[in-house]
PDB file of C-alpha atoms and ligand atoms in Angstrom:
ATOM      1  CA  UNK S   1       7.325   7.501   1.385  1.00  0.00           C
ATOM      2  CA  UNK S   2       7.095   3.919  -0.108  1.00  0.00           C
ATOM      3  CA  UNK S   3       4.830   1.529   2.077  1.00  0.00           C
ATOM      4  CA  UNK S   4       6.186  -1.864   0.602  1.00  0.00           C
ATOM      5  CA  UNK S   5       5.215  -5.573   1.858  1.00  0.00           C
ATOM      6  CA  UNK S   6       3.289  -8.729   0.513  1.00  0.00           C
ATOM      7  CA  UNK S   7      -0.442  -8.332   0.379  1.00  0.00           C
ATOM      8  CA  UNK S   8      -1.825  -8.642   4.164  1.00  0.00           C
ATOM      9  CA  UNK S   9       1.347  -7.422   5.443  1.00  0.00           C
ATOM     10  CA  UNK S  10      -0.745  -4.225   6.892  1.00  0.00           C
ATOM     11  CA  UNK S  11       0.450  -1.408   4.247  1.00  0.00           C
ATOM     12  CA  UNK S  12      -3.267   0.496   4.286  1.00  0.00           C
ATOM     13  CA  UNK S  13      -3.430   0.444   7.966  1.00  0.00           C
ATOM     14  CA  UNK S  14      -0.002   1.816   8.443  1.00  0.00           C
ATOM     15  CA  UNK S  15      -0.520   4.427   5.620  1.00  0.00           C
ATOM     16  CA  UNK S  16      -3.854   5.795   7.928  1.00  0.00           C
ATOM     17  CA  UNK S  17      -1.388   6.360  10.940  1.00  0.00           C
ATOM     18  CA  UNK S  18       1.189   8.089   8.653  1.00  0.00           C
ATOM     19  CA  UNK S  19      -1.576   9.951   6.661  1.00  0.00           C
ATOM     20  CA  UNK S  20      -2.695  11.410  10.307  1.00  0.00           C
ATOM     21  CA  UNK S  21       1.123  11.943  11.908  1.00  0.00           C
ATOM     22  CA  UNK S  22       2.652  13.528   8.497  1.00  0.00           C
ATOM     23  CA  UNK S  23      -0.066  15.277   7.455  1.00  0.00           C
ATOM     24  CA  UNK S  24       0.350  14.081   3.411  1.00  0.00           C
ATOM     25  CA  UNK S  25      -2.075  12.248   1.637  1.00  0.00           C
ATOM     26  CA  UNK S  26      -2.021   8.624   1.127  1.00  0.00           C
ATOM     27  CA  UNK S  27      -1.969   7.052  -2.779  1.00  0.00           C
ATOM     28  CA  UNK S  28      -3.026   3.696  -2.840  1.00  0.00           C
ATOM     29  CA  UNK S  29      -2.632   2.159  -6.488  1.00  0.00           C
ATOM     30  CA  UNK S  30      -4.867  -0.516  -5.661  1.00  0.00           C
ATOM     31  CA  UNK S  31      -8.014   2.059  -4.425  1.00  0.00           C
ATOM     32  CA  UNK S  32      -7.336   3.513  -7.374  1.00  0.00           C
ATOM     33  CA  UNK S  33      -7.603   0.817  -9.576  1.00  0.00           C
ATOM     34  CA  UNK S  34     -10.432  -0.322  -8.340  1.00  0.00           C
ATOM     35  CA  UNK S  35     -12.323   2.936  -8.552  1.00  0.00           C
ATOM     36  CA  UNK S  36     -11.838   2.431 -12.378  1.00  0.00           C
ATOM     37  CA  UNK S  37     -13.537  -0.836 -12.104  1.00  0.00           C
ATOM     38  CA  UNK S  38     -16.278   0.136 -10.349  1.00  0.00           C
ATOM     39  CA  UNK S  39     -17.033   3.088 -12.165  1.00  0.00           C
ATOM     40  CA  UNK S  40     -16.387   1.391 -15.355  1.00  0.00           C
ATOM     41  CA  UNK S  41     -13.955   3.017 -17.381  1.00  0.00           C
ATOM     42  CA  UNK S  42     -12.225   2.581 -20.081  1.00  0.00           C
ATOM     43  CA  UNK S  43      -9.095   1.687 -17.951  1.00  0.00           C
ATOM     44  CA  UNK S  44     -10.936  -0.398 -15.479  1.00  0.00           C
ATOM     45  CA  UNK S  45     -12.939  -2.284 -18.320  1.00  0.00           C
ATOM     46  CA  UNK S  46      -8.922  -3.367 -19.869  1.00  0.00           C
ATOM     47  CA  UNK S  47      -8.101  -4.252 -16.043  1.00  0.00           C
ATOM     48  CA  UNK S  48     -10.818  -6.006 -14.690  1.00  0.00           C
ATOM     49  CA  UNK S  49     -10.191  -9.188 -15.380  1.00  0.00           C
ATOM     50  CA  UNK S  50      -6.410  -9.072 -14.356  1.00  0.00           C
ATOM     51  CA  UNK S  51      -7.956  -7.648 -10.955  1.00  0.00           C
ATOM     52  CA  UNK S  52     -10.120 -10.164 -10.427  1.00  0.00           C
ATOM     53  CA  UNK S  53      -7.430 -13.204 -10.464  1.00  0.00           C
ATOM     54  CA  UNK S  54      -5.138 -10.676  -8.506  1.00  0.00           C
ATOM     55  CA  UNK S  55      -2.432 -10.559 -11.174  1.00  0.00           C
ATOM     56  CA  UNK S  56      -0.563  -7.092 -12.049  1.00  0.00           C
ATOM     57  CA  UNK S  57      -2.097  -4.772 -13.824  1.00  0.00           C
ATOM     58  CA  UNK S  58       0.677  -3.582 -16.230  1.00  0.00           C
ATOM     59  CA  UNK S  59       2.901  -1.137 -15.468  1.00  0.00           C
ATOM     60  CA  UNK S  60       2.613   1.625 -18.378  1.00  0.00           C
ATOM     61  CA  UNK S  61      -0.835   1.906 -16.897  1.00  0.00           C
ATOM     62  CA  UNK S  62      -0.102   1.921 -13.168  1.00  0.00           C
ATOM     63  CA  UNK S  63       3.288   4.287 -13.399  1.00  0.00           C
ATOM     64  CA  UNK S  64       0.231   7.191 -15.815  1.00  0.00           C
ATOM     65  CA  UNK S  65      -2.214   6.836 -13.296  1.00  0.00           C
ATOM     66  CA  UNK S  66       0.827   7.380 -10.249  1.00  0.00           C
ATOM     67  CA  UNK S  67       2.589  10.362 -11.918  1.00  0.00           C
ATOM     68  CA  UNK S  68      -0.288  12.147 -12.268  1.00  0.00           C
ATOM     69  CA  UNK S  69      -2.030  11.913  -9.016  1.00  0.00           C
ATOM     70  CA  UNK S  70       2.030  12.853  -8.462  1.00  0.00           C
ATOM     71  CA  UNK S  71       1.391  16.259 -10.111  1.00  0.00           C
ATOM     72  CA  UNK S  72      -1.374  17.171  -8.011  1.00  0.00           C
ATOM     73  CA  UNK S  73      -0.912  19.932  -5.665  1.00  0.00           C
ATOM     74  CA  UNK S  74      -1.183  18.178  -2.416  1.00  0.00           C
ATOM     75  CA  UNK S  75       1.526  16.065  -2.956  1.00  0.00           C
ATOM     76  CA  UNK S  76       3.852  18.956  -3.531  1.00  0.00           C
ATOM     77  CA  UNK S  77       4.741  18.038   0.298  1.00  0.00           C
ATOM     78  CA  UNK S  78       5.317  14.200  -0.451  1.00  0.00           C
ATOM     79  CA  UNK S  79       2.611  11.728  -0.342  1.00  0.00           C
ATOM     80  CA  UNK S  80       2.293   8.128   1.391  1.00  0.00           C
ATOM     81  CA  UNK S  81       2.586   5.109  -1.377  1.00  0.00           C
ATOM     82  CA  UNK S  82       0.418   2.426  -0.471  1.00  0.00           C
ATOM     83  CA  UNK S  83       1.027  -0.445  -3.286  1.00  0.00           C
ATOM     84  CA  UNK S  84       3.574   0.830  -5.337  1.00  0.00           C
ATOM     85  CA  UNK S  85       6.248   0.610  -6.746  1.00  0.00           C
ATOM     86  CA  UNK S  86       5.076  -3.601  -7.271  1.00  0.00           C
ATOM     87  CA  UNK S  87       7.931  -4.574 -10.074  1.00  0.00           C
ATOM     88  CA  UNK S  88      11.528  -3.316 -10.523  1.00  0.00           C
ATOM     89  CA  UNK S  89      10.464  -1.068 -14.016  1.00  0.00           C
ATOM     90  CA  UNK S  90       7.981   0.746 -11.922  1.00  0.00           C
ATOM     91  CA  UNK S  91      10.895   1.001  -9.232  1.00  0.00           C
ATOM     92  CA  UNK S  92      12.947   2.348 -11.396  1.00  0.00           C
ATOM     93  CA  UNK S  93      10.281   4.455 -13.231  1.00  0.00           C
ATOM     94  CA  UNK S  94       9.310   6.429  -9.740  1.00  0.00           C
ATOM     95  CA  UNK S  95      12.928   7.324  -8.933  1.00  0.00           C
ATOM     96  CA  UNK S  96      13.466   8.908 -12.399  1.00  0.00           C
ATOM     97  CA  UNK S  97      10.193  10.630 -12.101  1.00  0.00           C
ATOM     98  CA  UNK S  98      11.380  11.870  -8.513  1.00  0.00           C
ATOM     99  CA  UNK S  99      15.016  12.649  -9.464  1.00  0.00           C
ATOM    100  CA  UNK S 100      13.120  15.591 -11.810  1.00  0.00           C
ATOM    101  CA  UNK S 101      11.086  16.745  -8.298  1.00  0.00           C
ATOM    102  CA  UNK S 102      12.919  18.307  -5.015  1.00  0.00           C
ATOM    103  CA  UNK S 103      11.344  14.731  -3.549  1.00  0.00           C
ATOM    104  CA  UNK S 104      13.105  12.140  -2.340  1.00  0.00           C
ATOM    105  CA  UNK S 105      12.231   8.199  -1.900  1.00  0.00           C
ATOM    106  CA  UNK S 106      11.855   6.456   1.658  1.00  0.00           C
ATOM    107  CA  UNK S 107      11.302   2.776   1.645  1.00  0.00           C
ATOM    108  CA  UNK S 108       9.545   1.840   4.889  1.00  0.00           C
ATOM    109  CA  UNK S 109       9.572  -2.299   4.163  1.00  0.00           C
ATOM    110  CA  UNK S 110       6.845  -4.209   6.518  1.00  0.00           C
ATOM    111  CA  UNK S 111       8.242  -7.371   6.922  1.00  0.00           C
ATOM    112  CA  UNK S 112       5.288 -10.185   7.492  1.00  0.00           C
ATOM    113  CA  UNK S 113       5.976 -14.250   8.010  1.00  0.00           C
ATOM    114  CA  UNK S 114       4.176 -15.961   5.573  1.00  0.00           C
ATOM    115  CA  UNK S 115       2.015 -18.084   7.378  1.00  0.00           C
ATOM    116  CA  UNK S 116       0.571 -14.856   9.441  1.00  0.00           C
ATOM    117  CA  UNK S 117      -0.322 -13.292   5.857  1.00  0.00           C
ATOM    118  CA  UNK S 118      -2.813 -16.243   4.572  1.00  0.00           C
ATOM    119  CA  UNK S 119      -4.435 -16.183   8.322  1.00  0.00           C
ATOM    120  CA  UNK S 120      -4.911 -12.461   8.027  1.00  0.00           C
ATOM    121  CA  UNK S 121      -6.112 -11.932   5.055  1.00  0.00           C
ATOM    122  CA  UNK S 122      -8.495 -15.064   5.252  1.00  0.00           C
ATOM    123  CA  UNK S 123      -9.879 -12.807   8.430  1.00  0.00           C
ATOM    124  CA  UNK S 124     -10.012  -9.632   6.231  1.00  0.00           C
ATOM    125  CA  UNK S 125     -13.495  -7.974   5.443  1.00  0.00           C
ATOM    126  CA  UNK S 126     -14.036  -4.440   3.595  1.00  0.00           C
ATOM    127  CA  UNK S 127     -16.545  -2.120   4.023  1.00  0.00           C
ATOM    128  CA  UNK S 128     -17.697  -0.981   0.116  1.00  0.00           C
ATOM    129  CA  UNK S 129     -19.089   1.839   1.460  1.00  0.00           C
ATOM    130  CA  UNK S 130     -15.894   3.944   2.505  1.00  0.00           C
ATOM    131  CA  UNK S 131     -13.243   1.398   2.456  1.00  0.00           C
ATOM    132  CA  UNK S 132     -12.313   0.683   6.098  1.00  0.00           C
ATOM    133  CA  UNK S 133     -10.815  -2.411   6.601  1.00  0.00           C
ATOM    134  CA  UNK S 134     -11.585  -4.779   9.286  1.00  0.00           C
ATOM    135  CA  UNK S 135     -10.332  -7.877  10.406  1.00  0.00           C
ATOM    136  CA  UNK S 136     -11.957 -11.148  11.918  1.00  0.00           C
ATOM    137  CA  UNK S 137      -9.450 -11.810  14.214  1.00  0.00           C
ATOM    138  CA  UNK S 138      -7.504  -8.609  15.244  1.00  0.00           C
ATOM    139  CA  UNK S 139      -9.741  -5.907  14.208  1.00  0.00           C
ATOM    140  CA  UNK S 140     -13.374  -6.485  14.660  1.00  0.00           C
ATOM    141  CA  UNK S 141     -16.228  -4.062  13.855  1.00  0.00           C
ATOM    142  CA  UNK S 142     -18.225  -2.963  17.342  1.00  0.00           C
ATOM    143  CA  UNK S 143     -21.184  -4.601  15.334  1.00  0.00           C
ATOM    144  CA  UNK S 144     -20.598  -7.940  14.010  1.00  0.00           C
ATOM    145  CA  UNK S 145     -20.371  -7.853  10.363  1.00  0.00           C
ATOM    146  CA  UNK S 146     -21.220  -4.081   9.941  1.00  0.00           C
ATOM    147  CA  UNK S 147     -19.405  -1.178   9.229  1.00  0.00           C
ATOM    148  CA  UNK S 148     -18.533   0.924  12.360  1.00  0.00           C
ATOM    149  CA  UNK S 149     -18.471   4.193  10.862  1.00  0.00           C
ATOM    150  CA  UNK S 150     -21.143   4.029   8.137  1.00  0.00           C
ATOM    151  CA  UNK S 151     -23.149   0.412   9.538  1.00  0.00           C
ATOM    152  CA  UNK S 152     -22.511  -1.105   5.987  1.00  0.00           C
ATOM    153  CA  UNK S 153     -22.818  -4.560   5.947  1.00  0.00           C
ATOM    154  CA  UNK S 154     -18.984  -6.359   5.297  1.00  0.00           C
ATOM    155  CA  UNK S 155     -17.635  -8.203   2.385  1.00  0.00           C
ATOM    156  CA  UNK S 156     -15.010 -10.019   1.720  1.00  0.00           C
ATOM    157  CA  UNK S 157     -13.090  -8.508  -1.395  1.00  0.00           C
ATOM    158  CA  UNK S 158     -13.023 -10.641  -4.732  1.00  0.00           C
ATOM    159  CA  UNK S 159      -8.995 -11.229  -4.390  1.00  0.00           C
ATOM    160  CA  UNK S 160      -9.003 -11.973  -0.737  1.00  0.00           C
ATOM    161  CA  UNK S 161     -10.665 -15.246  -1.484  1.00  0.00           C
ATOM    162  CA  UNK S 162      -7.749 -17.916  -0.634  1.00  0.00           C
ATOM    163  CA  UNK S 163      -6.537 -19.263  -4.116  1.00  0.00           C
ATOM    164  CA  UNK S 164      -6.435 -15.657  -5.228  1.00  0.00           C
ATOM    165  CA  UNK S 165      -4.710 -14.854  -1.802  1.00  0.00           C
ATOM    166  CA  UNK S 166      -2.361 -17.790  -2.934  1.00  0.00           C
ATOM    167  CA  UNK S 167      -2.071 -16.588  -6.440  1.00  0.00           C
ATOM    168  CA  UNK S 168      -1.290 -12.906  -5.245  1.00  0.00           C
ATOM    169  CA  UNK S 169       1.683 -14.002  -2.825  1.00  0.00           C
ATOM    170  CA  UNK S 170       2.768 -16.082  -5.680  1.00  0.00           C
ATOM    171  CA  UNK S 171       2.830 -12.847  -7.864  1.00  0.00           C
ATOM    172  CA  UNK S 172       4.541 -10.499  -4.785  1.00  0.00           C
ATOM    173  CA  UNK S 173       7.329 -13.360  -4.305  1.00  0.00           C
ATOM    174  CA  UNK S 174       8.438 -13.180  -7.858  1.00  0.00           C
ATOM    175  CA  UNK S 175       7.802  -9.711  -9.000  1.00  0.00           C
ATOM    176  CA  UNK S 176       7.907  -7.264  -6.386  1.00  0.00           C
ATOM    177  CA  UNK S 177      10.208  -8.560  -3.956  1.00  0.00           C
ATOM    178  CA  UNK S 178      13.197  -8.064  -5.944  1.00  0.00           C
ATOM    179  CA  UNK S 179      12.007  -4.505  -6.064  1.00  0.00           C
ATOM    180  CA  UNK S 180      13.750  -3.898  -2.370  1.00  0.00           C
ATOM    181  CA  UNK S 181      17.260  -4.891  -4.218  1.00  0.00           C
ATOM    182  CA  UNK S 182      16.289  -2.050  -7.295  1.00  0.00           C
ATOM    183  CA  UNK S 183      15.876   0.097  -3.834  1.00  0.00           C
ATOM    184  CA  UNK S 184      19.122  -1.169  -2.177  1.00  0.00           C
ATOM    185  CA  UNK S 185      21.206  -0.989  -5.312  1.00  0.00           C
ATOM    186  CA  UNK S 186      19.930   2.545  -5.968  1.00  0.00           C
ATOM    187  CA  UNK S 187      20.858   3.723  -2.333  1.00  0.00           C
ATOM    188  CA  UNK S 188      17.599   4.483  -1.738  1.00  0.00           C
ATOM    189  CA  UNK S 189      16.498   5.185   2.646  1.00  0.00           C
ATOM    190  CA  UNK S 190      15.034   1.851   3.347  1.00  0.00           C
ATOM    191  CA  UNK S 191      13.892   0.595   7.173  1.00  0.00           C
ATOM    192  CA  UNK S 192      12.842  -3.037   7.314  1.00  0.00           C
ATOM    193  CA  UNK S 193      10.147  -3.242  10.412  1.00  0.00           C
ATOM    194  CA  UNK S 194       9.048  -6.148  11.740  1.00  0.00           C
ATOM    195  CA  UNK S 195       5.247  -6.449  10.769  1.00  0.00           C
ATOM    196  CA  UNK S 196       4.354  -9.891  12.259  1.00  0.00           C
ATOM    197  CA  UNK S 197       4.165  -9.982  15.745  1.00  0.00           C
ATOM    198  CA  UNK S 198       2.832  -6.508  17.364  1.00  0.00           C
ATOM    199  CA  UNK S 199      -0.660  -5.024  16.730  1.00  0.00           C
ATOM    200  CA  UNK S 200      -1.140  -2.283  14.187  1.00  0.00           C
ATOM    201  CA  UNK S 201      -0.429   0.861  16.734  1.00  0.00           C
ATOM    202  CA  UNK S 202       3.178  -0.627  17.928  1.00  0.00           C
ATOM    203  CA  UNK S 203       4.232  -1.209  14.312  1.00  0.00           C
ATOM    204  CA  UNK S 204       3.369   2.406  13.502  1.00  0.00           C
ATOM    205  CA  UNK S 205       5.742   3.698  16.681  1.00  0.00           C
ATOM    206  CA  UNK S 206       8.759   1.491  15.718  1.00  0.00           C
ATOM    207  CA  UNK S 207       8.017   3.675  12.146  1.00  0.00           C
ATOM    208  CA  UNK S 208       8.131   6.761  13.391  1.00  0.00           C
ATOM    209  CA  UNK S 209      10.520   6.153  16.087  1.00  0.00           C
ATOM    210  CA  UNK S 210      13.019   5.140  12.853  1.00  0.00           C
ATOM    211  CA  UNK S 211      11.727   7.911  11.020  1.00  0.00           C
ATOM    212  CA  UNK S 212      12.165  10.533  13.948  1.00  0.00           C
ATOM    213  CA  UNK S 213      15.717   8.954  14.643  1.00  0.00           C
ATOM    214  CA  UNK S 214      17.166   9.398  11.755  1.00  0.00           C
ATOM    215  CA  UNK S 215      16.228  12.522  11.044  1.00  0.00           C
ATOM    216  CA  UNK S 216      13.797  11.902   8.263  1.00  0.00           C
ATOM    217  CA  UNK S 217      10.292  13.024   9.819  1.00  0.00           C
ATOM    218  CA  UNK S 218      10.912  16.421  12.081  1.00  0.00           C
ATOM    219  CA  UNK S 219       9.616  19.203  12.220  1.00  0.00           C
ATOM    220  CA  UNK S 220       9.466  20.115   8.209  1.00  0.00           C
ATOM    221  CA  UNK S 221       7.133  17.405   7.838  1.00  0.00           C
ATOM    222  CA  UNK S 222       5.145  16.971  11.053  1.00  0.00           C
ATOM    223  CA  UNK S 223       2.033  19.058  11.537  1.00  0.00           C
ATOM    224  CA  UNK S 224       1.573  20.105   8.103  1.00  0.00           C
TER     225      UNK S 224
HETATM  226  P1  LIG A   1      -3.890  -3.819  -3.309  1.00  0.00           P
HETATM  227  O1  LIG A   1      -5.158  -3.222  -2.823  1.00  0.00           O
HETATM  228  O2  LIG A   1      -2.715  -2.888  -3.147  1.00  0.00           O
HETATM  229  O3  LIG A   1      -3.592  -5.172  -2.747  1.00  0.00           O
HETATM  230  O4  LIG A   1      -4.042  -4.013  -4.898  1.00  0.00           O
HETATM  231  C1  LIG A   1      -5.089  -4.788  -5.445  1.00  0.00           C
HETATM  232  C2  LIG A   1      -4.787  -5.162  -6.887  1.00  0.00           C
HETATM  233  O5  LIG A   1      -4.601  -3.974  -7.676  1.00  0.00           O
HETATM  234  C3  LIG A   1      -3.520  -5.958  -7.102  1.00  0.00           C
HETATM  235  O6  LIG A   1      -3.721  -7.349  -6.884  1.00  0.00           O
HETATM  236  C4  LIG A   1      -3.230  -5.654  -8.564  1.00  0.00           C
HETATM  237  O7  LIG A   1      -4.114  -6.351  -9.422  1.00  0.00           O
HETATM  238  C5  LIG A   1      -3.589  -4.178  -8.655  1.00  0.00           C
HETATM  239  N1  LIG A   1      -2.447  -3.296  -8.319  1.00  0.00           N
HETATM  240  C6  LIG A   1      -2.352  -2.459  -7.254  1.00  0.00           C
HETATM  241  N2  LIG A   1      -1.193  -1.783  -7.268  1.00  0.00           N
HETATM  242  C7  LIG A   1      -0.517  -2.218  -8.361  1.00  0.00           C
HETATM  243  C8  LIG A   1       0.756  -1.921  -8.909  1.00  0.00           C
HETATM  244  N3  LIG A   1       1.587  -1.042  -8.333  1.00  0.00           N
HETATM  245  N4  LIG A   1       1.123  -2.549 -10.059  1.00  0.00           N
HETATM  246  C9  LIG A   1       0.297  -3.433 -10.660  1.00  0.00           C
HETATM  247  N5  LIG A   1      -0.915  -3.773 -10.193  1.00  0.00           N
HETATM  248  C10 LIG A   1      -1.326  -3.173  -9.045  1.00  0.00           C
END
């Protein structure tokens, strides 16, 4: 299952819902990458900087570091993208790597209005801790400014600050939105929800409503 949508649009908060309905694990290309950073590897020493200014990190490197968290056993009953496929080569990469697979690709595509991103995402604060995400505005922490699960104290993440905010919906418009017509062309499942006016839980039942409705999420997948 593909989460896709600009940065802000809600794609880690949806994937927690599906993560807890399906019962698959969530792969979020961005945690991942910036695991590398923060433990300092050899990969997140060459992507750093790219990070940093929210650019792309390029795809060679992104589609290795997908296929083999791919190959891992609990994915063997599908697996929630969070954050990728983010250009039409990495598109097209993931559905020859699934054509080889008994898996098949479903594009859930969270549509957000533009304006609602840059006010969310100027709300948004992390927890570096365990990576719960919190918002100002919609999504408060019990405890102003700490963590409700682990009392961390908040942060705001390096490319949430608003010209990187401005620079990464730059970056979304004209590289990975043309990924939903690689999607279309291809025939691919794809359900375009409406991300921008209802809170997080009512966006997650119009998903699995779809989902349920068409057959794609019954009882082979549920309850795992
Ligand atoms: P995210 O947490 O999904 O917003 O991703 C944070 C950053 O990680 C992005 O701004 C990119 O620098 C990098 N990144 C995450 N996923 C991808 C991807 N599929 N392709 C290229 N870069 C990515």
């Amino acid at each position: 299952m593909v989460l896709f949508g600009s940065p802000g649009s809600g794609k880690g908060t949806q994937a927690k819902y599906l993560v807890k309905w399906l019962g698959i694990p969530q792969i979020s290309t961005g945690d991942m990458l910036r695991e590398h950073v923060r433990n300092g590897t050899e990969l997140g020493k060459a992507i750093e900087a790219r990070m940093k200014a929210g650019q792309l990190v390029p795809d060679r490197l992104v589609n290795e570091l997908v296929f083999e968290r791919l190959h891992r056993p609990d994915c063997r009953h599908g697996c929630i993208l969070d954050g990728y496929p983010r250009t039409p080569e990495q598109a097209t990469e993931l559905m020859g790597f699934l054509e080889g697979t008994e898996m098949t690709e479903v594009v859930i595509h969270l549509v957000v209005d533009y304006n609602v991103i840059i006010s969310r995402m100027a709300g948004r604060r992390v927890c570096p801790q365990c990576g719960t995400l919190y918002n100002a505005i919609s999504n408060r922490p019990a405890k102003e400014g700490l963590c409700d699960l682990d009392g961390a104290g908040l942060m705001v993440r390096d490319d949430d600050r608003a010209d990187v905010v401005r620079a990464r919906l730059d970056e979304y418009e004209a590289l990975t939105r043309p990924v939903i017509e690689s999607f279309r062309k291809a025939g691919v499942k794809l359900f375009q929800v409406n991300a921008s006016d209802q809170g997080p839980q009512a966006i997650f039942e119009t998903i699995r409503k779809d989902l349920e409705t068409s057959g794609l999420a019954g009882k082979e997948l549920v309850g795992r």
